[in-house]
Amino acid sequence: MAAYPQDPGAPDAPYLSFWQERHLCTLTTSRPDGSPHVVPVGVTYEPEAWLARVITNKSSRKVAHVLAAGAAGARVAVCQVDGGRWATLEGVAHVSGEPERVREAERRYAVRYGRTPAPNPDRVVIEIALTRAMGRG
């Protein structure tokens, strides 16, 4: 089986370009029983910080799964696919409700997805400290 590793902090140009296009992604977290919970999300990727972000509501199941992992964070993956192009980012997720972090995540979302998210006082950001990247842009 072929592997397509990428450096999460310095991916090749086609891979980075793919993450800058508007694509629906998935986030995979683990349920308490260990089974995967896969949901559609918008993701932003900041390779120079080794960071991916997902904005969401603080009452979502994905947030509950990340919080259940405790202070060490939750192992998660985000993925996008378009024909033969695909990209996966893996890392350790934490949830933040800090206004500055949420605003930065919203700003990056607006750049990638071409629209500013509607105001939501219950919004938080899932920040993923990246440990692995793979795929073909």
Short mmCIF file of N, CA and C in Angstrom, two decimals:
data_model
loop_
_atom_site.label_atom_id
_atom_site.label_comp_id
_atom_site.label_asym_id
_atom_site.label_seq_id
_atom_site.Cartn_x
_atom_site.Cartn_y
_atom_site.Cartn_z
N MET A 1 0.84 -1.17 0.00
CA MET A 1 0.00 0.00 0.00
C MET A 1 0.89 1.24 0.00
N ALA A 2 0.58 2.20 -0.84
CA ALA A 2 1.36 3.42 -0.93
C ALA A 2 1.01 4.36 0.22
N ALA A 3 2.00 5.07 0.71
CA ALA A 3 1.80 6.09 1.73
C ALA A 3 2.10 7.44 1.11
N TYR A 4 1.39 8.44 1.54
CA TYR A 4 1.58 9.79 1.03
C TYR A 4 1.78 10.75 2.19
N PRO A 5 2.93 10.64 2.88
CA PRO A 5 3.16 11.52 4.03
C PRO A 5 3.41 12.96 3.59
N GLN A 6 3.02 13.87 4.45
CA GLN A 6 3.28 15.29 4.29
C GLN A 6 3.86 15.80 5.61
N ASP A 7 4.65 16.84 5.55
CA ASP A 7 5.12 17.50 6.77
C ASP A 7 4.00 18.46 7.20
N PRO A 8 3.39 18.25 8.38
CA PRO A 8 2.27 19.12 8.79
C PRO A 8 2.66 20.60 8.86
N GLY A 9 3.94 20.90 9.12
CA GLY A 9 4.38 22.28 9.22
C GLY A 9 4.91 22.86 7.92
N ALA A 10 5.14 22.01 6.93
CA ALA A 10 5.68 22.47 5.65
C ALA A 10 5.23 21.52 4.54
N PRO A 11 3.93 21.47 4.27
CA PRO A 11 3.45 20.56 3.22
C PRO A 11 3.86 21.04 1.85
N ASP A 12 3.79 20.13 0.87
CA ASP A 12 4.11 20.57 -0.50
C ASP A 12 3.02 21.50 -1.02
N ALA A 13 3.35 22.23 -2.06
CA ALA A 13 2.46 23.28 -2.57
C ALA A 13 1.08 22.76 -3.00
N PRO A 14 0.99 21.64 -3.72
CA PRO A 14 -0.34 21.16 -4.09
C PRO A 14 -1.21 20.80 -2.88
N TYR A 15 -0.59 20.23 -1.86
CA TYR A 15 -1.33 19.85 -0.65
C TYR A 15 -1.85 21.10 0.06
N LEU A 16 -1.00 22.09 0.23
CA LEU A 16 -1.41 23.34 0.88
C LEU A 16 -2.50 24.03 0.07
N SER A 17 -2.34 24.06 -1.23
CA SER A 17 -3.35 24.68 -2.09
C SER A 17 -4.70 24.00 -1.94
N PHE A 18 -4.68 22.68 -1.85
CA PHE A 18 -5.91 21.90 -1.66
C PHE A 18 -6.61 22.32 -0.37
N TRP A 19 -5.85 22.56 0.70
CA TRP A 19 -6.44 22.98 1.98
C TRP A 19 -6.92 24.43 1.95
N GLN A 20 -6.57 25.17 0.93
CA GLN A 20 -7.04 26.56 0.81
C GLN A 20 -8.30 26.67 -0.02
N GLU A 21 -8.62 25.61 -0.76
CA GLU A 21 -9.86 25.59 -1.54
C GLU A 21 -11.05 25.35 -0.61
N ARG A 22 -12.23 25.70 -1.11
CA ARG A 22 -13.45 25.50 -0.33
C ARG A 22 -13.91 24.05 -0.48
N HIS A 23 -13.75 23.27 0.58
CA HIS A 23 -14.21 21.88 0.59
C HIS A 23 -14.84 21.57 1.93
N LEU A 24 -15.91 20.81 1.91
CA LEU A 24 -16.48 20.26 3.12
C LEU A 24 -15.52 19.17 3.61
N CYS A 25 -15.35 19.08 4.91
CA CYS A 25 -14.43 18.12 5.50
C CYS A 25 -15.18 17.23 6.47
N THR A 26 -14.47 16.28 7.04
CA THR A 26 -15.01 15.47 8.13
C THR A 26 -14.08 15.59 9.32
N LEU A 27 -14.66 15.47 10.50
CA LEU A 27 -13.91 15.38 11.75
C LEU A 27 -14.26 14.04 12.37
N THR A 28 -13.24 13.28 12.74
CA THR A 28 -13.45 12.00 13.41
C THR A 28 -12.95 12.11 14.84
N THR A 29 -13.88 11.85 15.77
CA THR A 29 -13.57 11.78 17.19
C THR A 29 -13.95 10.38 17.67
N SER A 30 -13.63 10.08 18.91
CA SER A 30 -14.00 8.78 19.48
C SER A 30 -15.13 8.93 20.49
N ARG A 31 -16.12 8.07 20.34
CA ARG A 31 -17.20 8.00 21.33
C ARG A 31 -16.67 7.33 22.59
N PRO A 32 -17.41 7.43 23.70
CA PRO A 32 -16.96 6.77 24.94
C PRO A 32 -16.70 5.27 24.78
N ASP A 33 -17.40 4.62 23.86
CA ASP A 33 -17.18 3.18 23.66
C ASP A 33 -16.03 2.89 22.70
N GLY A 34 -15.37 3.94 22.22
CA GLY A 34 -14.23 3.79 21.31
C GLY A 34 -14.58 3.80 19.84
N SER A 35 -15.87 3.75 19.51
CA SER A 35 -16.25 3.76 18.10
C SER A 35 -16.07 5.16 17.51
N PRO A 36 -15.82 5.24 16.20
CA PRO A 36 -15.60 6.54 15.58
C PRO A 36 -16.90 7.32 15.39
N HIS A 37 -16.81 8.60 15.61
CA HIS A 37 -17.91 9.54 15.38
C HIS A 37 -17.42 10.48 14.29
N VAL A 38 -17.99 10.39 13.09
CA VAL A 38 -17.53 11.16 11.94
C VAL A 38 -18.64 12.12 11.53
N VAL A 39 -18.29 13.42 11.48
CA VAL A 39 -19.29 14.44 11.16
C VAL A 39 -18.71 15.44 10.15
N PRO A 40 -19.59 16.05 9.33
CA PRO A 40 -19.12 17.06 8.39
C PRO A 40 -18.82 18.37 9.13
N VAL A 41 -17.73 19.01 8.73
CA VAL A 41 -17.31 20.27 9.34
C VAL A 41 -16.57 21.11 8.32
N GLY A 42 -16.37 22.36 8.66
CA GLY A 42 -15.44 23.22 7.96
C GLY A 42 -14.13 23.22 8.74
N VAL A 43 -13.01 23.15 8.05
CA VAL A 43 -11.71 23.09 8.72
C VAL A 43 -10.79 24.15 8.12
N THR A 44 -10.03 24.79 8.98
CA THR A 44 -8.96 25.66 8.50
C THR A 44 -7.63 25.08 8.97
N TYR A 45 -6.61 25.32 8.18
CA TYR A 45 -5.29 24.72 8.40
C TYR A 45 -4.25 25.81 8.39
N GLU A 46 -3.46 25.87 9.45
CA GLU A 46 -2.38 26.83 9.58
C GLU A 46 -1.08 26.05 9.78
N PRO A 47 -0.43 25.67 8.68
CA PRO A 47 0.74 24.80 8.79
C PRO A 47 1.88 25.40 9.61
N GLU A 48 2.12 26.70 9.49
CA GLU A 48 3.24 27.29 10.22
C GLU A 48 3.07 27.18 11.74
N ALA A 49 1.83 27.02 12.19
CA ALA A 49 1.56 26.82 13.62
C ALA A 49 1.28 25.35 13.95
N TRP A 50 1.32 24.48 12.95
CA TRP A 50 0.98 23.06 13.13
C TRP A 50 -0.41 22.95 13.75
N LEU A 51 -1.39 23.66 13.18
CA LEU A 51 -2.70 23.78 13.80
C LEU A 51 -3.82 23.72 12.76
N ALA A 52 -4.87 22.98 13.11
CA ALA A 52 -6.12 22.99 12.34
C ALA A 52 -7.22 23.42 13.31
N ARG A 53 -8.26 24.05 12.76
CA ARG A 53 -9.34 24.56 13.60
C ARG A 53 -10.70 24.17 13.03
N VAL A 54 -11.64 23.93 13.95
CA VAL A 54 -13.04 23.66 13.61
C VAL A 54 -13.88 24.52 14.54
N ILE A 55 -14.77 25.36 13.98
CA ILE A 55 -15.68 26.10 14.83
C ILE A 55 -16.97 25.30 14.97
N THR A 56 -17.56 25.38 16.16
CA THR A 56 -18.76 24.58 16.42
C THR A 56 -19.48 25.12 17.65
N ASN A 57 -20.61 24.53 17.95
CA ASN A 57 -21.39 24.89 19.13
C ASN A 57 -20.87 24.12 20.33
N LYS A 58 -20.79 24.78 21.47
CA LYS A 58 -20.23 24.12 22.66
C LYS A 58 -21.04 22.93 23.14
N SER A 59 -22.30 22.80 22.69
CA SER A 59 -23.12 21.66 23.13
C SER A 59 -23.09 20.49 22.14
N SER A 60 -22.22 20.55 21.13
CA SER A 60 -22.17 19.48 20.13
C SER A 60 -21.54 18.21 20.70
N ARG A 61 -21.87 17.09 20.07
CA ARG A 61 -21.28 15.81 20.49
C ARG A 61 -19.77 15.81 20.27
N LYS A 62 -19.30 16.42 19.18
CA LYS A 62 -17.87 16.43 18.92
C LYS A 62 -17.12 17.14 20.04
N VAL A 63 -17.68 18.22 20.56
CA VAL A 63 -17.06 18.91 21.69
C VAL A 63 -17.08 18.01 22.92
N ALA A 64 -18.19 17.36 23.17
CA ALA A 64 -18.28 16.45 24.32
C ALA A 64 -17.24 15.34 24.23
N HIS A 65 -17.02 14.81 23.03
CA HIS A 65 -16.02 13.75 22.87
C HIS A 65 -14.62 14.26 23.16
N VAL A 66 -14.31 15.46 22.67
CA VAL A 66 -12.98 16.03 22.92
C VAL A 66 -12.81 16.31 24.42
N LEU A 67 -13.80 16.91 25.04
CA LEU A 67 -13.71 17.22 26.47
C LEU A 67 -13.58 15.96 27.32
N ALA A 68 -14.24 14.89 26.90
CA ALA A 68 -14.20 13.63 27.66
C ALA A 68 -12.79 13.06 27.74
N ALA A 69 -11.93 13.43 26.82
CA ALA A 69 -10.55 12.93 26.82
C ALA A 69 -9.72 13.55 27.94
N GLY A 70 -10.19 14.64 28.52
CA GLY A 70 -9.47 15.27 29.62
C GLY A 70 -8.40 16.24 29.15
N ALA A 71 -7.57 16.63 30.11
CA ALA A 71 -6.57 17.66 29.86
C ALA A 71 -5.54 17.27 28.80
N ALA A 72 -5.31 15.99 28.62
CA ALA A 72 -4.34 15.54 27.61
C ALA A 72 -4.85 15.77 26.19
N GLY A 73 -6.15 15.96 26.02
CA GLY A 73 -6.72 16.16 24.70
C GLY A 73 -7.13 14.86 24.05
N ALA A 74 -7.83 14.98 22.95
CA ALA A 74 -8.37 13.82 22.23
C ALA A 74 -7.65 13.65 20.90
N ARG A 75 -7.33 12.41 20.56
CA ARG A 75 -6.77 12.12 19.23
C ARG A 75 -7.90 12.21 18.22
N VAL A 76 -7.71 13.02 17.19
CA VAL A 76 -8.74 13.23 16.16
C VAL A 76 -8.09 13.27 14.78
N ALA A 77 -8.94 13.23 13.77
CA ALA A 77 -8.49 13.40 12.39
C ALA A 77 -9.52 14.25 11.65
N VAL A 78 -9.03 15.10 10.75
CA VAL A 78 -9.88 15.81 9.81
C VAL A 78 -9.45 15.40 8.41
N CYS A 79 -10.42 15.33 7.52
CA CYS A 79 -10.14 14.81 6.18
C CYS A 79 -10.99 15.54 5.16
N GLN A 80 -10.46 15.66 3.95
CA GLN A 80 -11.24 16.14 2.82
C GLN A 80 -10.84 15.34 1.59
N VAL A 81 -11.78 15.23 0.65
CA VAL A 81 -11.52 14.47 -0.56
C VAL A 81 -12.20 15.14 -1.74
N ASP A 82 -11.55 15.09 -2.88
CA ASP A 82 -12.11 15.63 -4.12
C ASP A 82 -11.52 14.81 -5.26
N GLY A 83 -12.30 13.84 -5.73
CA GLY A 83 -11.79 12.96 -6.78
C GLY A 83 -10.58 12.19 -6.27
N GLY A 84 -9.47 12.26 -7.00
CA GLY A 84 -8.26 11.57 -6.60
C GLY A 84 -7.42 12.35 -5.60
N ARG A 85 -7.84 13.56 -5.29
CA ARG A 85 -7.12 14.35 -4.29
C ARG A 85 -7.74 14.10 -2.92
N TRP A 86 -6.88 13.93 -1.93
CA TRP A 86 -7.37 13.73 -0.57
C TRP A 86 -6.32 14.24 0.40
N ALA A 87 -6.78 14.59 1.59
CA ALA A 87 -5.86 15.10 2.61
C ALA A 87 -6.41 14.78 3.99
N THR A 88 -5.53 14.31 4.84
CA THR A 88 -5.88 14.03 6.23
C THR A 88 -4.88 14.71 7.14
N LEU A 89 -5.40 15.34 8.18
CA LEU A 89 -4.58 15.92 9.25
C LEU A 89 -4.97 15.21 10.54
N GLU A 90 -3.98 14.77 11.29
CA GLU A 90 -4.22 14.12 12.57
C GLU A 90 -3.55 14.91 13.67
N GLY A 91 -4.11 14.81 14.87
CA GLY A 91 -3.48 15.49 16.00
C GLY A 91 -4.28 15.35 17.27
N VAL A 92 -3.92 16.20 18.21
CA VAL A 92 -4.54 16.20 19.53
C VAL A 92 -5.41 17.45 19.65
N ALA A 93 -6.69 17.23 19.95
CA ALA A 93 -7.65 18.33 19.98
C ALA A 93 -7.95 18.78 21.41
N HIS A 94 -8.14 20.09 21.51
CA HIS A 94 -8.62 20.73 22.74
C HIS A 94 -9.71 21.71 22.33
N VAL A 95 -10.60 22.01 23.25
CA VAL A 95 -11.68 22.96 23.01
C VAL A 95 -11.36 24.27 23.71
N SER A 96 -11.59 25.38 23.01
CA SER A 96 -11.40 26.69 23.61
C SER A 96 -12.61 27.57 23.35
N GLY A 97 -13.03 28.26 24.39
CA GLY A 97 -14.07 29.27 24.27
C GLY A 97 -13.52 30.67 24.42
N GLU A 98 -12.17 30.78 24.48
CA GLU A 98 -11.55 32.10 24.63
C GLU A 98 -11.94 32.96 23.44
N PRO A 99 -12.49 34.15 23.69
CA PRO A 99 -12.99 34.99 22.60
C PRO A 99 -11.97 35.26 21.49
N GLU A 100 -10.70 35.49 21.86
CA GLU A 100 -9.70 35.79 20.82
C GLU A 100 -9.47 34.57 19.93
N ARG A 101 -9.47 33.40 20.52
CA ARG A 101 -9.24 32.18 19.73
C ARG A 101 -10.44 31.88 18.85
N VAL A 102 -11.63 32.08 19.36
CA VAL A 102 -12.84 31.86 18.56
C VAL A 102 -12.87 32.86 17.41
N ARG A 103 -12.56 34.13 17.68
CA ARG A 103 -12.55 35.14 16.61
C ARG A 103 -11.54 34.79 15.52
N GLU A 104 -10.36 34.34 15.92
CA GLU A 104 -9.35 33.96 14.92
C GLU A 104 -9.83 32.79 14.08
N ALA A 105 -10.48 31.82 14.71
CA ALA A 105 -11.02 30.67 13.98
C ALA A 105 -12.12 31.13 13.02
N GLU A 106 -12.97 32.04 13.46
CA GLU A 106 -14.03 32.57 12.59
C GLU A 106 -13.43 33.34 11.41
N ARG A 107 -12.40 34.12 11.67
CA ARG A 107 -11.74 34.89 10.60
C ARG A 107 -11.17 33.94 9.54
N ARG A 108 -10.48 32.91 9.98
CA ARG A 108 -9.89 31.95 9.05
C ARG A 108 -10.97 31.18 8.29
N TYR A 109 -12.06 30.85 8.98
CA TYR A 109 -13.19 30.19 8.32
C TYR A 109 -13.74 31.09 7.21
N ALA A 110 -13.92 32.37 7.50
CA ALA A 110 -14.46 33.31 6.51
C ALA A 110 -13.56 33.39 5.28
N VAL A 111 -12.25 33.37 5.48
CA VAL A 111 -11.32 33.41 4.36
C VAL A 111 -11.45 32.15 3.52
N ARG A 112 -11.45 31.00 4.14
CA ARG A 112 -11.49 29.74 3.38
C ARG A 112 -12.85 29.51 2.73
N TYR A 113 -13.92 29.77 3.45
CA TYR A 113 -15.25 29.39 2.98
C TYR A 113 -16.04 30.54 2.35
N GLY A 114 -15.46 31.73 2.32
CA GLY A 114 -16.07 32.84 1.61
C GLY A 114 -17.31 33.43 2.27
N ARG A 115 -17.49 33.16 3.55
CA ARG A 115 -18.62 33.75 4.27
C ARG A 115 -18.29 33.83 5.75
N THR A 116 -18.77 34.89 6.36
CA THR A 116 -18.58 35.07 7.80
C THR A 116 -19.64 34.26 8.53
N PRO A 117 -19.24 33.46 9.50
CA PRO A 117 -20.24 32.68 10.25
C PRO A 117 -21.21 33.61 10.98
N ALA A 118 -22.46 33.20 11.07
CA ALA A 118 -23.45 33.97 11.81
C ALA A 118 -23.03 34.07 13.28
N PRO A 119 -23.34 35.17 13.93
CA PRO A 119 -23.00 35.28 15.35
C PRO A 119 -23.60 34.12 16.15
N ASN A 120 -22.82 33.62 17.10
CA ASN A 120 -23.27 32.51 17.94
C ASN A 120 -22.56 32.62 19.29
N PRO A 121 -23.27 33.04 20.33
CA PRO A 121 -22.63 33.18 21.64
C PRO A 121 -22.18 31.84 22.24
N ASP A 122 -22.66 30.74 21.69
CA ASP A 122 -22.28 29.42 22.17
C ASP A 122 -21.17 28.78 21.35
N ARG A 123 -20.55 29.57 20.47
CA ARG A 123 -19.50 29.02 19.60
C ARG A 123 -18.20 28.82 20.38
N VAL A 124 -17.53 27.72 20.06
CA VAL A 124 -16.20 27.41 20.56
C VAL A 124 -15.36 26.97 19.38
N VAL A 125 -14.09 26.80 19.62
CA VAL A 125 -13.21 26.30 18.57
C VAL A 125 -12.53 25.03 19.07
N ILE A 126 -12.52 24.04 18.20
CA ILE A 126 -11.71 22.84 18.44
C ILE A 126 -10.39 23.10 17.75
N GLU A 127 -9.33 23.18 18.53
CA GLU A 127 -7.99 23.40 17.99
C GLU A 127 -7.25 22.07 18.00
N ILE A 128 -6.69 21.73 16.86
CA ILE A 128 -6.01 20.45 16.70
C ILE A 128 -4.52 20.71 16.52
N ALA A 129 -3.74 20.32 17.53
CA ALA A 129 -2.28 20.40 17.44
C ALA A 129 -1.83 19.23 16.57
N LEU A 130 -1.34 19.53 15.39
CA LEU A 130 -1.08 18.49 14.40
C LEU A 130 0.15 17.65 14.71
N THR A 131 -0.01 16.36 14.47
CA THR A 131 1.08 15.41 14.65
C THR A 131 1.41 14.67 13.37
N ARG A 132 0.48 14.66 12.41
CA ARG A 132 0.67 13.90 11.18
C ARG A 132 -0.19 14.52 10.07
N ALA A 133 0.33 14.44 8.86
CA ALA A 133 -0.43 14.85 7.68
C ALA A 133 -0.12 13.86 6.57
N MET A 134 -1.12 13.59 5.76
CA MET A 134 -0.91 12.71 4.62
C MET A 134 -1.94 13.05 3.55
N GLY A 135 -1.62 12.67 2.34
CA GLY A 135 -2.55 12.89 1.26
C GLY A 135 -1.85 13.36 -0.01
N ARG A 136 -2.67 13.57 -1.04
CA ARG A 136 -2.19 14.05 -2.34
C ARG A 136 -3.06 15.20 -2.79
N GLY A 137 -2.45 16.36 -2.89
CA GLY A 137 -3.18 17.54 -3.33
C GLY A 137 -3.19 17.64 -4.82
#
